[in-house]
Short mmCIF file of C-alpha atoms in Angstrom, two decimals:
data_model
loop_
_atom_site.label_atom_id
_atom_site.label_comp_id
_atom_site.label_asym_id
_atom_site.label_seq_id
_atom_site.Cartn_x
_atom_site.Cartn_y
_atom_site.Cartn_z
CA MET S 1 -7.61 1.30 -0.69
CA ILE S 2 -4.03 1.95 -2.24
CA ILE S 3 -3.98 1.25 -5.83
CA PHE S 4 -0.50 0.32 -7.36
CA GLY S 5 0.62 1.38 -10.71
CA ILE S 6 -1.39 4.58 -10.84
CA ALA S 7 0.53 8.03 -10.62
CA ASP S 8 -0.53 10.97 -8.52
CA ASP S 9 -2.51 12.49 -11.41
CA GLY S 10 -4.31 9.26 -11.95
CA THR S 11 -2.73 7.97 -15.21
CA VAL S 12 -1.37 4.42 -15.28
CA GLY S 13 2.37 4.68 -15.05
CA GLY S 14 4.85 2.20 -16.18
CA PHE S 15 5.26 0.06 -12.90
CA ASP S 16 3.83 -3.37 -13.33
CA SER S 17 1.93 -4.38 -10.40
CA ARG S 18 1.01 -7.61 -11.19
CA PRO S 19 3.64 -9.47 -9.35
CA LEU S 20 2.24 -7.84 -6.34
CA ALA S 21 -1.05 -10.05 -6.77
CA GLY S 22 1.20 -13.13 -5.95
CA LEU S 23 2.37 -11.76 -2.50
CA ASP S 24 1.63 -14.09 0.51
CA PRO S 25 -0.48 -11.96 2.70
CA ALA S 26 2.00 -13.28 5.86
CA ASP S 27 4.96 -11.70 3.94
CA LEU S 28 2.89 -8.63 3.55
CA THR S 29 1.79 -8.85 7.07
CA ASN S 30 5.81 -9.08 8.14
CA LYS S 31 6.86 -6.03 5.89
CA LEU S 32 4.31 -3.86 7.24
CA TYR S 33 5.28 -4.47 10.67
CA LYS S 34 8.76 -3.50 9.70
CA TYR S 35 7.59 0.42 8.90
CA THR S 36 4.49 0.16 11.37
CA GLY S 37 5.35 -1.71 14.43
CA GLN S 38 1.96 -3.34 14.42
CA GLN S 39 0.81 -6.58 13.04
CA LEU S 40 -1.87 -6.08 10.72
CA TYR S 41 -4.21 -8.52 9.48
CA ALA S 42 -7.12 -6.87 8.26
CA PHE S 43 -6.39 -6.13 4.47
CA GLU S 44 -6.91 -8.02 1.01
CA ILE S 45 -4.81 -8.14 -1.99
CA LEU S 46 -7.25 -7.44 -4.91
CA LYS S 47 -6.80 -7.39 -8.74
CA ALA S 48 -8.16 -4.22 -10.13
CA THR S 49 -8.15 -2.75 -13.71
CA LYS S 50 -8.13 0.97 -15.36
CA GLY S 51 -9.12 0.82 -18.92
CA THR S 52 -7.14 -2.30 -20.56
CA LYS S 53 -4.40 -2.04 -17.90
CA GLU S 54 -4.19 -4.53 -14.91
CA LEU S 55 -3.35 -3.35 -11.62
CA VAL S 56 -3.29 -4.47 -8.02
CA ALA S 57 -5.05 -2.83 -4.80
CA LEU S 58 -4.31 -3.38 -1.21
CA LEU S 59 -7.81 -3.12 0.63
CA VAL S 60 -7.01 -2.03 4.25
CA ASN S 61 -10.26 -3.01 6.26
CA GLY S 62 -10.88 -1.20 9.54
CA THR S 63 -8.73 -1.36 12.52
CA ALA S 64 -9.11 -0.55 16.04
CA ASN S 65 -6.20 1.71 16.02
CA PRO S 66 -4.81 4.23 13.19
CA ILE S 67 -1.91 2.89 11.05
CA VAL S 68 1.15 5.25 11.80
CA PHE S 69 4.42 4.60 10.00
CA SER S 70 7.17 4.85 12.10
CA LYS S 71 10.07 4.55 9.39
CA PRO S 72 10.07 6.11 5.99
CA GLY S 73 9.62 3.77 3.31
CA THR S 74 11.79 4.82 0.32
CA TYR S 75 12.78 3.30 -2.98
CA ASP S 76 15.34 3.69 -5.89
CA ILE S 77 14.32 5.71 -8.40
CA GLY S 78 17.88 5.27 -10.40
CA GLY S 79 20.88 7.40 -10.46
CA GLY S 80 21.56 7.08 -7.00
CA LYS S 81 18.29 8.97 -6.16
CA GLN S 82 15.29 7.76 -3.36
CA LYS S 83 11.75 8.53 -3.54
CA THR S 84 9.62 8.58 -0.64
CA ALA S 85 6.53 6.38 -0.37
CA PHE S 86 5.71 7.40 2.91
CA SER S 87 7.30 9.33 5.71
CA ALA S 88 7.58 8.43 9.35
CA GLY S 89 4.49 9.74 11.21
CA THR S 90 2.53 9.27 8.04
CA VAL S 91 -1.29 8.30 9.57
CA TYR S 92 -3.69 6.53 7.01
CA PHE S 93 -7.25 6.32 8.11
CA GLN S 94 -10.66 5.59 6.43
CA THR S 95 -13.38 7.94 6.73
CA ARG S 96 -17.02 7.09 6.09
CA ARG S 97 -19.59 9.17 4.02
CA LYS S 98 -23.20 9.39 5.03
CA GLY S 99 -25.85 8.52 2.48
#
């Protein structure tokens, strides 16, 4: 699960993730394909909350193959600077706990 709008330390940041809840899943599939080269259909866009803050989560269900990013995903943080959300070669996978 990827939760948008939460900082690395777990605090809710200033990013308003609510517009992401209205994304068309087909558009998201196309955007992910641009960075992975894989057509991914096993995901859900969910609304979530932390305290009183509304957030959006991307729940990625099981896949037959790991999701490997083939291109870096960067975004503008102002002042001509970029921040990297994920690097080429990054792999996301799910582990299951017993119990």
